[in-house]
Each structure stands twice: as C-alpha cells, then as structure tokens.
Amino acid sequence: MKCNFKSILYISITLICSQFAHATDEINVYSARKEAYIKPLLDQFGQTHNVQVNLITAKADALIQRLLNEGKNTPADVFITVDAGRLHRAKQAGLLQAIKDPAILSQVPHQYQDADAQWVGLSVRARTLAYRHKNVKEEELSNYEALTNASWKNRICIRSSNNIYNQSLVAAMLAHHGEQATQAWADGLVANFARKPQGGDRDQIKALAAGQCDLAVINTYYLGKMMTADAAQQAAASEATLFWANQDDRGVHVNVSGVGITAHSKQPELASKLVAFLLTDASQAWYGEVNLEYPVRDGIEINNILQQWGPFKADTLNLTRLGELNAEAVRIMDRAGWR
Ligand code: FE
C-alpha cells in the first residue's frame, strides 16, 4: 500500500496507512537463546518500529529441524543461535539467505560473519582456560597446544565431544595446524583428562573448585554468571582464575552468537532492519551486558566483570571455517576417545 502524501486526503490516508502498518507488520523470530537474553531487545525493536515481534524459543537443532519441516511455508523470518558451527548447519541446510544491507556487513568484523553473508555475529564468546589458583601458577599456562604436556596428566576437566563449543575449538585447531597435528593434540589432551567428560561448563568450574581437576576449558560467561549467582556458585567461581590462552601467537579461541534471515522469509527487508537493530550501539551494549559476552562491534562499553578480566587478543580465524571443519573435528575427537 502506497500513500500519496500530496493528496488532499493526506491526514485520513496517513491514518489508514499507519493503522494498516500496525495491523500487518509482524515478524517471526526463531531463537535458540534463552528468552531473557533476547526478548527485551526484540520488544524494543517492536516498539521502535511499530512491529509485532513473535518469538519462538527452542534448542538450535530442534529449530533447524522445524525450519526444514516447514520449508517454504515457514512463518520464520529470522533465526538466532549460538556457535558458528550451528549457524553453518543452518546455512548448509539451505535455511538462510544472504544479508544484503552493506551497513550491516561493514559493521561486523569480517571474521565474525559468514563468507557468503548468510549470517552475522551478534556477540563474541571466548573459550579459554580457568585454573585452580591453589594448585596452579599462572606461569604454568600458555596455550591450548601445551595442554598435552605430561605435567597436566589427570588434571584437566572439559565437557564432552558432542558439545558444539568443543567441536568448534577442535575445528579451530584443525584450521591452524592440520589433521595430523590436531589428532595428536586431541589424543594428548584426552590422555590428561582428570575424569570422563560430563556436565556443562559450570560443572567443570565446580569440579575444579572441588579439587577434581586443576584446569578447565570454559566459555568465560559461565564463570561470570557463577560470580553473580547463588553463594555456592560464587564460592566455586572464587577458586577459579581465568587465563587468556595463546596470547603470544594466534589469540584465544572465540566464537559468536549470530543471526540470519531465513531463506523463505516473506519480508526480508524487515528482517534486515531487525538485524541492523541488533547491531546498534545500545543493542550491542545491552546484549553483551545481559549475556556476559563481548560485543561483536568495537568501541562498545563492556560489563564490569568483563573489564576485570582485561583485554585479550582474539583469534582472527574466519568463523566460517569452524562450520566447514566441524565433521572432521568430530571424527578426530571420536578417534581420540573423547567421549
Ligand atoms: Fe553456553
């Protein structure tokens, strides 16, 4: 519906237009993030642009399956999830379309967006080392590669190989070192496990605090969340100190939460507006603050806890590679006996 602003019926037509817009502008978001981590932002977009935002939250793989089942009839316009590996899965399944707005693509650092612009990062997540300061000195730590050293025998806690964060970590090793070296690394790492992989990243920190291991591999926001959780979690978190891995070479392994416009969105322009909104200064600051992740754009204010941890050098590997190398990473972990 087009409005002729020169018309003598300007006022009444504008009124009809705005009512029309109000009644029909709806956007559907499928998100794998916890509702509290995204809904307030979506509501704000809705208010600012006079759009009704409908949010469906579920696990990433369930949403990918749902998008596959719905095919062309999907009501979804936007897909939000964590980990470049999963964003890549959605891309490979033909569920996304290229983001065309050059302003979006120029705002997100090149390494944090898909090579074909099918998704862009919204926040950066660092997967690094946490050590039990009672037993470990900072000088003993350097990089992921050194975790295969015999001095770490029976001292490392890490979650299972079916976790995408670990798959992406191994995929990054593959991108940097190739198959043989990565296999040797995975074999050596598994040989140093303190226990059979179990639980999530918070459980690795709890095990470390309980003295079951001296070193854990974690996404930093879990430690941050435990620092502000109940007394037991705070106590566990206080036993762990964060260490930025690989600062003398390629930088710490990072990943993103990200967003894509669905292949069958009926309104890709509106979807693109939502993506742009998620990248504004205010959205980036809020999103990082609530999730304790890092903004994907430079120059955005970060949370106090993140400031305490100090600046770090991040790996500049293009995250598209993590998705491309996922299957090979899983095979390597399987062969290493990483359960
Ligand atoms: Fe997580």
CSV table of N, CA and C and ligand atoms in Angstrom, one decimal, residues 125 165 221-222, ligand 1:
chain,number,residue,atom,x,y,z
A,125,ARG,N,32.1,-14.8,22.0
A,125,ARG,CA,32.3,-15.7,23.2
A,125,ARG,C,33.7,-16.3,23.1
A,165,TYR,N,30.7,-26.4,21.3
A,165,TYR,CA,31.8,-25.5,21.7
A,165,TYR,C,33.1,-26.2,21.5
A,221,TYR,N,31.7,-16.6,29.9
A,221,TYR,CA,30.5,-16.0,30.5
A,221,TYR,C,29.9,-17.0,31.6
A,222,TYR,N,30.3,-18.2,31.5
A,222,TYR,CA,29.8,-19.1,32.6
A,222,TYR,C,30.4,-18.8,33.9
B,1,FE,FE,26.6,-21.5,26.5
